[in-house]
Coordinates of C-alpha atoms and ligand atoms in Angstrom, one line a residue:
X15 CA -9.6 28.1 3.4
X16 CA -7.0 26.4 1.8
X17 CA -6.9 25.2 -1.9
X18 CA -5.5 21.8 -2.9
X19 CA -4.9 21.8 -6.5
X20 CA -3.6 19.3 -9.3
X21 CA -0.5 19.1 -10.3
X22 CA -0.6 18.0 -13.9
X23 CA 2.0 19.1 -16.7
X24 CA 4.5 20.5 -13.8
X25 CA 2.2 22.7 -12.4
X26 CA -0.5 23.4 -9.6
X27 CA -4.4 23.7 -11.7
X28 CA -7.7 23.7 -11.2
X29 CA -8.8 22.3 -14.6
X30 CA -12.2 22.6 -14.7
X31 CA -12.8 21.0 -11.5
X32 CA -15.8 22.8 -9.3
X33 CA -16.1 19.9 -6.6
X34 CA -14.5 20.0 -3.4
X35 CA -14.5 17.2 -0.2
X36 CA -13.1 18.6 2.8
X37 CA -9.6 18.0 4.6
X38 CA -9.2 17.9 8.4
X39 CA -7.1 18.1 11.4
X40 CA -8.4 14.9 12.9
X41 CA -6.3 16.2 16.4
X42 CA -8.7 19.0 16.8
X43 CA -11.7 17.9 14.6
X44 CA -11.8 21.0 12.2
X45 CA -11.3 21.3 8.9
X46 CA -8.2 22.3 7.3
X47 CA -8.3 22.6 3.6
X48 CA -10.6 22.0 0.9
X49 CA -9.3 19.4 -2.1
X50 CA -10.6 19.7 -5.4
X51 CA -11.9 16.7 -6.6
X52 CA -11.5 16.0 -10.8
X53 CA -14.3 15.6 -13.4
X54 CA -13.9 13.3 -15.9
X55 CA -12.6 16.4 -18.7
X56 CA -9.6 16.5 -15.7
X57 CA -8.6 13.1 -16.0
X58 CA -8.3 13.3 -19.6
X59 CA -6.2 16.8 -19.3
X60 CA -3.9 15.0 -17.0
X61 CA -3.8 11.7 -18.8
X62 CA -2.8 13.3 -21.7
X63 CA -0.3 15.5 -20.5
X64 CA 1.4 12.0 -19.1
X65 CA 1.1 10.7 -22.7
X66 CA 3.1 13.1 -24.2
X67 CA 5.4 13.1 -21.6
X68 CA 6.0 9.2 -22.4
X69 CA 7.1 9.9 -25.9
X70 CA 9.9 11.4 -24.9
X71 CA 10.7 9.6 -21.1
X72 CA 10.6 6.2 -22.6
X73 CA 12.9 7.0 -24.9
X74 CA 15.6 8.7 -22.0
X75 CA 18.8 6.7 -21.1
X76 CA 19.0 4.5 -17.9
X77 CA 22.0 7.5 -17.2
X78 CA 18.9 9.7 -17.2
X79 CA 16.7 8.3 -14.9
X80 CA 19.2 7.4 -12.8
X81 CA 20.4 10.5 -12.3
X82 CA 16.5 12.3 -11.9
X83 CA 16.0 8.9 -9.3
X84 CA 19.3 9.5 -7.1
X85 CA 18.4 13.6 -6.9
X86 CA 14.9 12.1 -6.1
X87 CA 16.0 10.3 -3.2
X88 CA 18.7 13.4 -1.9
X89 CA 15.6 15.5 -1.7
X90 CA 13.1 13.1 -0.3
X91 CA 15.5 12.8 2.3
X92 CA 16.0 16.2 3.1
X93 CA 12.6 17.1 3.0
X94 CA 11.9 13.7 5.3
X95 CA 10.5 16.0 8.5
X96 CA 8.6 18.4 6.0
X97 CA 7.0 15.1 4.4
X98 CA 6.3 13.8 7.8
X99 CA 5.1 16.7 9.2
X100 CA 2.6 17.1 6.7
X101 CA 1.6 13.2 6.8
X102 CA 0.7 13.4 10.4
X103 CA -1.6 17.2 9.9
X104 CA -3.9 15.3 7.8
X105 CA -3.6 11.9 8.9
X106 CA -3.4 12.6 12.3
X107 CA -0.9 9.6 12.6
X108 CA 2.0 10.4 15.6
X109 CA 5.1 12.0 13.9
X110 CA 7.7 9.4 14.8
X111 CA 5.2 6.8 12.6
X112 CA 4.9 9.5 9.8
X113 CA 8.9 9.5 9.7
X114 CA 8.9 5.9 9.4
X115 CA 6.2 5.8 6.5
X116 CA 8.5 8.4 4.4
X117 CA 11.7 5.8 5.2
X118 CA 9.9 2.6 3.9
X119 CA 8.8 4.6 1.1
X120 CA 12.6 6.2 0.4
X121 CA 13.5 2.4 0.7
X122 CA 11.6 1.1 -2.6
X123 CA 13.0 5.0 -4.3
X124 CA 16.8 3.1 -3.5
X125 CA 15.6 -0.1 -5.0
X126 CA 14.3 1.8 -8.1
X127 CA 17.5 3.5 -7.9
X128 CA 19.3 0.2 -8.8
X129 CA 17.1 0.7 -12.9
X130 CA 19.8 -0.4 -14.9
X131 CA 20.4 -3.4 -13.0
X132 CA 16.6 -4.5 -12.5
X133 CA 16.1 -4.2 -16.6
X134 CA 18.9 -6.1 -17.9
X135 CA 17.9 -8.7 -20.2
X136 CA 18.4 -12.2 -21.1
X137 CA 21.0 -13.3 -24.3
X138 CA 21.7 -16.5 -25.5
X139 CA 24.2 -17.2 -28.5
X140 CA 23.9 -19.6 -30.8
X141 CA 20.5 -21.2 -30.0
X142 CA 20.6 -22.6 -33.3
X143 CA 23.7 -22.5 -36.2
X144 CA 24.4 -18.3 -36.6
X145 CA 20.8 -17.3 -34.5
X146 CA 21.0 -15.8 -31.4
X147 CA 17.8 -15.0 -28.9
X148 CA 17.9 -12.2 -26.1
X149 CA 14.9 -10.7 -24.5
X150 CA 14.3 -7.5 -22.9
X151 CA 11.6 -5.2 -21.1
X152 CA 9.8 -2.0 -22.4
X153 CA 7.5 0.5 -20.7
X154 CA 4.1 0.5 -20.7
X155 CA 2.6 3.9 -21.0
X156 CA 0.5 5.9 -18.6
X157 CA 0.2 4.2 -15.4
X158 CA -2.5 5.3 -13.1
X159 CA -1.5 4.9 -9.0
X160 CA -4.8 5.1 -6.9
X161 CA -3.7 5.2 -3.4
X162 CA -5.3 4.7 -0.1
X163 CA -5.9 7.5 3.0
X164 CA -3.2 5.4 5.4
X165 CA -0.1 5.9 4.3
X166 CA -0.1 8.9 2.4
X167 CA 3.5 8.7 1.2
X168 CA 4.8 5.3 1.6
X169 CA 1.7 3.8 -0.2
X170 CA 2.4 5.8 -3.4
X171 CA 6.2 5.1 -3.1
X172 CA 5.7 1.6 -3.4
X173 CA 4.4 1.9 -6.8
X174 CA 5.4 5.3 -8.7
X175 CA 9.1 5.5 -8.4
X176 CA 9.5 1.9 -10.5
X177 CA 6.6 2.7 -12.9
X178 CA 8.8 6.0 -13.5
X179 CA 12.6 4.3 -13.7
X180 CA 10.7 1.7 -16.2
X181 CA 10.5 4.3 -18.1
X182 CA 6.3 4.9 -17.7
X183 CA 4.6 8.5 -17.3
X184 CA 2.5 8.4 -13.8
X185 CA -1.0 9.5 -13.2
X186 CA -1.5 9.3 -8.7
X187 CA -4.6 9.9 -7.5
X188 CA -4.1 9.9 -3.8
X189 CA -6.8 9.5 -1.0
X190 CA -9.0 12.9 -1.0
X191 CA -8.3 13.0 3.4
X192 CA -4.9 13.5 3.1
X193 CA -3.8 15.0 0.0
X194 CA -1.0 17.5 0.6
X195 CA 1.9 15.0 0.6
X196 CA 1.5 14.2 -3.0
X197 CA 2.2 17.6 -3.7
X198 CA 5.4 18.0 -1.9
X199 CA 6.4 15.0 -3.6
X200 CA 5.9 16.4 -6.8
X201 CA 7.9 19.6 -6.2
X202 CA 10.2 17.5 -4.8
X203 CA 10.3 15.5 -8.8
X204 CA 10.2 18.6 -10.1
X205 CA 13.3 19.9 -8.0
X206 CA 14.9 16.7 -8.9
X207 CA 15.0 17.3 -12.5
X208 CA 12.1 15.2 -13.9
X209 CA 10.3 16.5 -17.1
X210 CA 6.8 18.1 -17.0
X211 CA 4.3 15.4 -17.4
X212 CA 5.9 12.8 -16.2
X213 CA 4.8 12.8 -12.5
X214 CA 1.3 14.2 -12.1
X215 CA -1.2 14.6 -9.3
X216 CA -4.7 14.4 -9.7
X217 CA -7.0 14.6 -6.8
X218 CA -10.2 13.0 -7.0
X219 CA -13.4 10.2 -5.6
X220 CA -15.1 7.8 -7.3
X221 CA -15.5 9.7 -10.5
X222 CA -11.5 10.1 -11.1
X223 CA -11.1 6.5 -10.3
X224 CA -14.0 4.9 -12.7
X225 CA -12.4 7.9 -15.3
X226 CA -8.8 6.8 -14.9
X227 CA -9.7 2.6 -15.1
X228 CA -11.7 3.1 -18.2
X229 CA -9.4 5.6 -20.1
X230 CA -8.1 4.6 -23.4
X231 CA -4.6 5.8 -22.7
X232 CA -4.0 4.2 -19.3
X233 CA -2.2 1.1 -19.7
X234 CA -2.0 -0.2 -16.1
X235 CA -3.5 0.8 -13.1
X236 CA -2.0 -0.3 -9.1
X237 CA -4.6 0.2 -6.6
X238 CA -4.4 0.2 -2.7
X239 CA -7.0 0.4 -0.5
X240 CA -10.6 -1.7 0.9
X241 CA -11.6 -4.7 -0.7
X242 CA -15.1 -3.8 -2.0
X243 CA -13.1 -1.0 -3.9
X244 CA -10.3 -3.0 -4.9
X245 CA -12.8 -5.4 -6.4
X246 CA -14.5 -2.7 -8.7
X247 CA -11.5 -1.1 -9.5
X248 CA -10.0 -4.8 -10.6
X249 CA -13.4 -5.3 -12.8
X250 CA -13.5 -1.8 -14.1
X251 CA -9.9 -1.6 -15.4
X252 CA -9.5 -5.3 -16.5
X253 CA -12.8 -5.3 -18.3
X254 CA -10.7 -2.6 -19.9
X255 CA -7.9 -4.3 -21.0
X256 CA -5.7 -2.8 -18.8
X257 CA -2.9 -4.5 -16.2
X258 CA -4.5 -4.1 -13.2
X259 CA -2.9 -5.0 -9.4
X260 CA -5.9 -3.9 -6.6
X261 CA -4.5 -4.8 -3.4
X262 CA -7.6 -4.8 -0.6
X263 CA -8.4 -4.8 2.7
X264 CA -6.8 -7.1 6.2
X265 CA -7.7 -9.1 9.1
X266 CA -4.3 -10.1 10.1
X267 CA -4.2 -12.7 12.9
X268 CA -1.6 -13.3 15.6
X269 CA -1.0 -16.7 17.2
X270 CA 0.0 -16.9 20.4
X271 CA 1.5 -20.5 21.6
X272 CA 1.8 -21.4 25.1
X273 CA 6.0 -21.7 24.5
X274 CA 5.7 -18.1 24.1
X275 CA 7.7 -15.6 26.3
X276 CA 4.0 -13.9 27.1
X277 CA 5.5 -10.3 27.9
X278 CA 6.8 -10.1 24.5
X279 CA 4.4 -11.3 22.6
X280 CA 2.0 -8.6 24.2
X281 CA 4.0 -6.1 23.8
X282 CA 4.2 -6.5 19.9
X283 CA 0.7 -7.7 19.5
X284 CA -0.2 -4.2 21.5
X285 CA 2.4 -1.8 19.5
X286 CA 0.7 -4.1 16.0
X287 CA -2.9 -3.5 17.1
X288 CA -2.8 -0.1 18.2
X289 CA 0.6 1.7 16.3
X290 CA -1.0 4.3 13.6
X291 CA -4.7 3.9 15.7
X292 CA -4.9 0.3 13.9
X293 CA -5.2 2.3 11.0
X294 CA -2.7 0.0 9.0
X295 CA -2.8 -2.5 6.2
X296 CA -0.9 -4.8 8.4
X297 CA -2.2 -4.0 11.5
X298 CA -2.7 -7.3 14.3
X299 CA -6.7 -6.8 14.5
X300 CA -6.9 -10.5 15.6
X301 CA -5.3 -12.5 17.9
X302 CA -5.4 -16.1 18.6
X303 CA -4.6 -17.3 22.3
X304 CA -3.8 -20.8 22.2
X305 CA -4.5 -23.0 25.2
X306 CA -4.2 -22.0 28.7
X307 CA -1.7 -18.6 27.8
X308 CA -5.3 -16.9 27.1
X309 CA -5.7 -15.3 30.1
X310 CA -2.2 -13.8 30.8
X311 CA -2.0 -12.8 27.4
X312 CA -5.5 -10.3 27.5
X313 CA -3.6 -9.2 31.2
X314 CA -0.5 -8.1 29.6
X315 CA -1.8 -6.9 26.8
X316 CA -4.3 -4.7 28.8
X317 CA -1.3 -3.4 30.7
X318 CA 0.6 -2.0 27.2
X319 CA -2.5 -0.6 25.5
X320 CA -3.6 1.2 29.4
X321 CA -0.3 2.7 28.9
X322 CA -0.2 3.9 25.7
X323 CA 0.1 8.0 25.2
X324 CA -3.0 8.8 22.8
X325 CA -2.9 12.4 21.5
X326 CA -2.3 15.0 18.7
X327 CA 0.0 13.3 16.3
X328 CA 2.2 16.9 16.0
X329 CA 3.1 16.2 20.1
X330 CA 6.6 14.1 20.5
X331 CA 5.1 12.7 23.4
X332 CA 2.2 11.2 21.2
X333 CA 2.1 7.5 20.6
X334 CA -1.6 6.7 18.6
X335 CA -2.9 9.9 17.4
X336 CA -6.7 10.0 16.4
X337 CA -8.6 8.6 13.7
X338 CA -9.2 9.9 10.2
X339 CA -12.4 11.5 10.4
X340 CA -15.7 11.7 12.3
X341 CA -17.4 9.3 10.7
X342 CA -14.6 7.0 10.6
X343 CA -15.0 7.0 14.8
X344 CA -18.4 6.7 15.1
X345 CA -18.1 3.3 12.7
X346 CA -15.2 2.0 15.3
X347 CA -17.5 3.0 18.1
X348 CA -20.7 1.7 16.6
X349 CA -18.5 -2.1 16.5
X350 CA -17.4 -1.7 20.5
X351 CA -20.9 -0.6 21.2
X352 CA -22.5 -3.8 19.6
X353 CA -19.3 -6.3 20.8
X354 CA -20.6 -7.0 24.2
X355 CA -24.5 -7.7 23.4
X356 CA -23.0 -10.3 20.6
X357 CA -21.2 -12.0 23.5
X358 CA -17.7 -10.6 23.8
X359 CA -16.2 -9.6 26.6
X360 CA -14.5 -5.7 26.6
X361 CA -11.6 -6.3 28.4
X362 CA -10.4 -2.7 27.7
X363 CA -13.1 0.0 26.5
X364 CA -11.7 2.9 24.3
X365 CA -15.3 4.8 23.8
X366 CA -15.0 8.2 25.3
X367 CA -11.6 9.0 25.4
X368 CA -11.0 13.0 25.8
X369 CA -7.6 14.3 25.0
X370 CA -7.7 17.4 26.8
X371 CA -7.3 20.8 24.5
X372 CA -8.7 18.2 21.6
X373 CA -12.0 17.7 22.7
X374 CA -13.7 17.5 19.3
X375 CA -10.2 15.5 17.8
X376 CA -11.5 12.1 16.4
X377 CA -9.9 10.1 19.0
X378 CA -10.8 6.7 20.3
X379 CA -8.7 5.0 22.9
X380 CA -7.4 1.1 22.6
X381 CA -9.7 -1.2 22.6
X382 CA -9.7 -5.3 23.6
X383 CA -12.5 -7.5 22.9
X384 CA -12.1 -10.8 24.9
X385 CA -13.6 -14.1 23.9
X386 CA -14.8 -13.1 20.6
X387 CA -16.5 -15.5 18.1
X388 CA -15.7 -16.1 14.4
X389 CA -19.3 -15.1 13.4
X390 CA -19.4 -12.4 15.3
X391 CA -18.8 -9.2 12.9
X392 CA -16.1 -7.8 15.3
X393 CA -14.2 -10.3 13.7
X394 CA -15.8 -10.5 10.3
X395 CA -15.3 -7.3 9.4
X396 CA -12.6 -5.0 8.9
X397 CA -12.8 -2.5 11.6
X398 CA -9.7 -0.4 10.8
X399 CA -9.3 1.2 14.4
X400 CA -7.7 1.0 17.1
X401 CA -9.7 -2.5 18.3
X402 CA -8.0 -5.9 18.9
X403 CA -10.4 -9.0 18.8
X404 CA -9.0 -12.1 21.3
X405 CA -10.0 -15.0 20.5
X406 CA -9.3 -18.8 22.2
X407 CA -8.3 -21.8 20.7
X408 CA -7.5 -25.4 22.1
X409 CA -4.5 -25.9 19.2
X410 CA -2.6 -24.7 16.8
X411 CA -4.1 -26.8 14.2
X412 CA -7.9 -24.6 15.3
X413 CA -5.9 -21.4 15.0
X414 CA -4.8 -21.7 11.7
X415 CA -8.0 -23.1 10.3
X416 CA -9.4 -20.1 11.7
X417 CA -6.4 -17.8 9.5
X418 CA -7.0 -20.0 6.6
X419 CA -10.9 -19.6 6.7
X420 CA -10.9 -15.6 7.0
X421 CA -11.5 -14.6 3.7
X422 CA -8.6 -11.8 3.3
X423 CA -5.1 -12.7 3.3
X424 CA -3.1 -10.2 4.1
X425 CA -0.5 -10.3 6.9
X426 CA -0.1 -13.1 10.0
X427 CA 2.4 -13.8 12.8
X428 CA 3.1 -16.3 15.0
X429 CA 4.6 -15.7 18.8
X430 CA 6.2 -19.1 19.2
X431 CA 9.9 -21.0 21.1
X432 CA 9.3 -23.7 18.7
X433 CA 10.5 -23.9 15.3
X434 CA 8.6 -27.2 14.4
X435 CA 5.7 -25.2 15.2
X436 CA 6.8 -22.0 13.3
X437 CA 7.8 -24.3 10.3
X438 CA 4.3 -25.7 9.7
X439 CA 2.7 -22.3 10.7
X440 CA 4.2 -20.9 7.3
X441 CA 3.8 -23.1 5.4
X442 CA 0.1 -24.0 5.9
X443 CA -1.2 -20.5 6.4
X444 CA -2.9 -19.0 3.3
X445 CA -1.7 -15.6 3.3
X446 CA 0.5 -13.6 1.7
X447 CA 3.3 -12.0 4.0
X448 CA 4.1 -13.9 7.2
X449 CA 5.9 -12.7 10.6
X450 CA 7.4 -15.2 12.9
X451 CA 7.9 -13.9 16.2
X452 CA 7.4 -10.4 14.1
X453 CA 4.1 -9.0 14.4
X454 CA 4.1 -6.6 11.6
X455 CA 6.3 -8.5 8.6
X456 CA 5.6 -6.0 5.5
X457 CA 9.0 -7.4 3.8
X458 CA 11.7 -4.8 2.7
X459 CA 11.7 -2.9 -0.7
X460 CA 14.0 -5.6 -2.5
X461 CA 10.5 -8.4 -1.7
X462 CA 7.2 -7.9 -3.1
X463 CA 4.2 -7.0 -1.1
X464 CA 0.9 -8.6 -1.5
X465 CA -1.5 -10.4 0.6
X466 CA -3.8 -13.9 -0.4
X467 CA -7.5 -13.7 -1.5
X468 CA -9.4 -11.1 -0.7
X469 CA -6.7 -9.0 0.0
X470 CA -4.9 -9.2 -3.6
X471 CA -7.2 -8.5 -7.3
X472 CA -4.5 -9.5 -9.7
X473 CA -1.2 -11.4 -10.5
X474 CA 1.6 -8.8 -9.3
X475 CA 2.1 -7.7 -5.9
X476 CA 3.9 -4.6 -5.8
X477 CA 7.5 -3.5 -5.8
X478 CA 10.4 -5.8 -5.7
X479 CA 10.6 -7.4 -8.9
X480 CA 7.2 -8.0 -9.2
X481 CA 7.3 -4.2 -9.2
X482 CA 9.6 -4.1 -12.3
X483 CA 7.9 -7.0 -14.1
X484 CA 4.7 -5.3 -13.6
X485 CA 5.5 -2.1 -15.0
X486 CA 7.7 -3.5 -17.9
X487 CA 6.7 -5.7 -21.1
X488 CA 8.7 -8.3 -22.1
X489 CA 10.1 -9.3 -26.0
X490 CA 12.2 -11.6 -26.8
X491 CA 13.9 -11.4 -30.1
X492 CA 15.2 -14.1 -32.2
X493 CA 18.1 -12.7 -34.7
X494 CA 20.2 -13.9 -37.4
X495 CA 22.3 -12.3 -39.6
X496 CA 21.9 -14.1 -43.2
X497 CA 25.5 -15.8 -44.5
X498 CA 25.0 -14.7 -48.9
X499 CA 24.1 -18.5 -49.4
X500 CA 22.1 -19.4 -46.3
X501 CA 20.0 -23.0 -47.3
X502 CA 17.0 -21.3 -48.6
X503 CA 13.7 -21.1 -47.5
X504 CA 12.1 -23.7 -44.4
X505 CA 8.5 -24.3 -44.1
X506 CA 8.5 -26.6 -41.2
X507 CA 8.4 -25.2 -37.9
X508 CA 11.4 -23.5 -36.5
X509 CA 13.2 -25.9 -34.5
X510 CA 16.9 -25.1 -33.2
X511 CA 19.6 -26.7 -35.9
Ligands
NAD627 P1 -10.7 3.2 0.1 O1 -11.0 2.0 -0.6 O2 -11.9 3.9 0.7 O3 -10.0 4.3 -0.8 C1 -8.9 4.0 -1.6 C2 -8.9 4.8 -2.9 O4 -10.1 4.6 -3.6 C3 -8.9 6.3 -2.6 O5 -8.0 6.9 -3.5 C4 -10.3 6.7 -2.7 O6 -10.5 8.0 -3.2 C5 -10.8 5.8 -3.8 N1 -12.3 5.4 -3.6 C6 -13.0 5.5 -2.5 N2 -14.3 5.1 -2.7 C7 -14.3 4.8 -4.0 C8 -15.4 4.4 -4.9 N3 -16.6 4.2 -4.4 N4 -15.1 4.2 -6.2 C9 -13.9 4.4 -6.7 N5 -12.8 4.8 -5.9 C10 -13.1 5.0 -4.6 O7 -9.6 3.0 1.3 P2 -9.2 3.9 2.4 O8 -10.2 4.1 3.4 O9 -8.6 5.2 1.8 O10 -7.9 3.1 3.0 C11 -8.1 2.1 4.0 C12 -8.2 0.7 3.3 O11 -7.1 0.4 2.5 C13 -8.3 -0.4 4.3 O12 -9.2 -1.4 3.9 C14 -6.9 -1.0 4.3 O13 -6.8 -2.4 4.7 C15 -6.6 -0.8 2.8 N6 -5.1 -0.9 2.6 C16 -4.6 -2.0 2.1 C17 -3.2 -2.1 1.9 C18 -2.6 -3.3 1.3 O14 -1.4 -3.3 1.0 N7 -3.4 -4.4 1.0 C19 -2.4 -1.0 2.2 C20 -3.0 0.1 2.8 C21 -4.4 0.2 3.0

């Protein structure tokens, strides 16, 4: 069976870890590899291994990073089908998806690529008679990156190539299901000339995670992943005194308006429900049908999701591969099997799907629940599947109290002719990131990304230059240099002369 170690000081270890958690194949249902999973004596061999590093990367030119940043990206590049092909083995996603994950991610590596431009400070002469004030932005220190089973590469790439331009030393503890990207990547950092230490792997569960949000030499920690985890990663690591950004879980809501083209919005709302198995962040798992497009809208949307191409995410021909794991299906299953006794209507039933040649693969087919109810927990919860809930409302004023009373505040979209009503869509919709006529609007590296409420633990969002600010301090520093006779000494407060 296959061994996924750490990667801490520039090479693969053990440590002292003795755990393991299984990786799959979700395709054929069989495991994989075995991923060690780190006690806390591992944390504190990798977290201080990053602290050393940091004595020596802080203190390395912006020429320096740059040039370790732009190799980065040459080699991320190269290596896009090896990342993507190793995404979809233990993700099961389809490989054209996988490719895209690895771009969005290479995206925020460009922005970070732009360092010297993002940390410029602020000057201003002469605030007062010879005293001049300019600010700038240091590095923080070890910054942990604890990153969810979904995106495997792009998830990670939204936070550790900025920590690392900034100047910071990176601890990433990826999801234990799909762990063998993050160690590409780090050959790939290592290829690209970036010192020992600096970028390190360490595979883990809940015992890493508590470890890394409590440790005394992690300064900041960006998390990714469900809400209840989120939360406790948020307490844990604030309580801590550390700089803490947990981004959560979704229920991202579509609108559908009568002035619609209904053909397109299905289409979208399908590929949004169902791309990546609904296994994304920003995936559509509600939509709202407003007024009398209802019934049309389930019709067409049935017709896309019939025809989607469900198989093993290695086939070309793929387009939703299976889900992450066993148990994973059965909870997806569990919320179809209870949808229709609750008083929804399954307009399309993905329960016993077989992919032939994958019979034990942990595949679930598309799935529409008609006429579902706010306080039914089809809609309440976050099913993370391949499962669209349709719900009906008389007006767009209904359908966006309904967005604005969900408790996470992720992604939404609107599928609308009219501006007016786009216009007051955005601007009265509590959540974060917002598509119009776009059904999955994550916003390019250059934004920041971050839902509303439940969905966000903490000020930053990340990347963008909430990124930078988030991985940077700030000081501002007031200077003068003393003429020989200068007035003497001032006890009021310093006001500008
Ligand atoms: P998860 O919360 O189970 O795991 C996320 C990370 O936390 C992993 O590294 C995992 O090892 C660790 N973890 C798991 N259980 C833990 C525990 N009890 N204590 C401490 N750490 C623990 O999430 P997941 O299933 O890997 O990913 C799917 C979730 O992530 C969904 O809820 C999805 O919406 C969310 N997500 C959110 C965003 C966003 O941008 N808001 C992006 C991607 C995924």
């Amino acid at each position: 069976m296959r061994r996924i170690e750490h990667f801490i000081g520039g090479k693969a270890t053990a440590a002292s870890s003795r755990r393991t958690s299984p990786v799959f194949d979700p395709a054929l249902g069989v495991q994989q590899a075995e991923v060690l999973l780190a006690e806390e004596p591992d944390v504190d061999a990798a977290v201080d291994c990053a602290a050393d590093a940091f004595a020596r990367w802080s203190e390395s030119s912006l020429s320096t990073r740059t040039k370790v940043l732009f190799s980065f990206r040459e080699l991320v590049n190269a290596h896009l089908d090896e990342l993507a092909t190793a995404v979809s083995a233990e993700h099961g996603k389809v490989l054209s998806d996988a490719r895209g994950e690895v771009q969005r991610g290479l995206e925020v590596l460009e922005f970070a690529c732009g360092i010297p431009q993002l940390l410029k400070g602020q000057y201003s002469d002469q605030v007062s008679t010879g005293v001049d004030v300019f600010s700038y932005r240091q590095p923080l220190g070890v910054v942990a990156c604890i990153t969810p089973f979904n995106f495997p590469v792009m998830v990670p790439m939204w936070m550790f190539p900025i920590a690392i331009a900034c100047g910071n030393t990176v601890v990433l503890k990826p999801s234990e299901r799909d762990p063998s990207p993050s160690m590409l990547l780090a050959e790939l950092w290592q290829k690209a000339g970036l010192p020992e230490g600096v970028f390190n792997v360490l595979h883990g569960d809940k015992v890493a995670v508590e470890a890394l949000c409590r440790h005394e030499k992690i300064a900041a920690v960006s998390f990714v992943g469900s809400t209840p985890i989120a939360r406790a990663v948020y307490g844990w690591a604030s309580a801590a005194g550390k700089r803490v950004q947990a981004l959560g879980g979704a229920k991202n809501h579509a609108i559908v308006l009568p002035d619609a083209a209904t053909d397109y919005a299905a289409m979208h709302v399908s590929a949004a429900a169902f791309g990546s198995a609904g296994e994304r962040c920003m995936a559509i798992s509600a939509a709202i049908a407003v007024g009398p497009v209802a019934d049309a809208f389930v019709d067409a949307v049935a017709e896309q999701a019939r025809a989607i191409r469900v198989g093993p995410g290695r086939d070309q021909a793929s387009e939703m591969g299976p889900v992450i794991t066993m148990e994973a299906r059965d909870r997806i299953v569990g919320y179809i099997e209870r949808a229709k006794p609750a008083g929804a209507k399954v307009a399309l039933d993905g329960r016993g799907l077989v992919v032939p040649g994958h019979e034990d693969g942990f595949f679930v087919g598309p799935t529409i629940l008609d006429q579902v109810a706010p306080d039914m927990e089809v809609y309440r919860d976050e099913i993370f599947g391949p499962v669209l809930s349709v719900l009906r409302a008389d007006s767009i004023d209904e359908a966006i109290a309904l967005i604005n009373a969900n408790p996470y505040g992720n992604g939404t979209a609107i599928f609308t002719s009219s501006g007016e009503a786009a216009r007051r869509f955005h601007r009265e919709v509590r959540v974060g990131m917002i598509g119009v006529n776009v059904p999955i609007p994550v916003p390019m590296a250059y934004y920041s990304f971050g839902g509303w409420k439940d969905s966000l633990f903490g000020e930053r969002r990340v990347h963008g230059e909430e990124g930078v600010g988030f991985y940077t301090r700030q000081k501002v520093v007031t200077e003068r240099w003393p003429q020989p006779i200068d007035g003497g000494a001032s006890y009021h407060f310093p006001t500008a002369e």
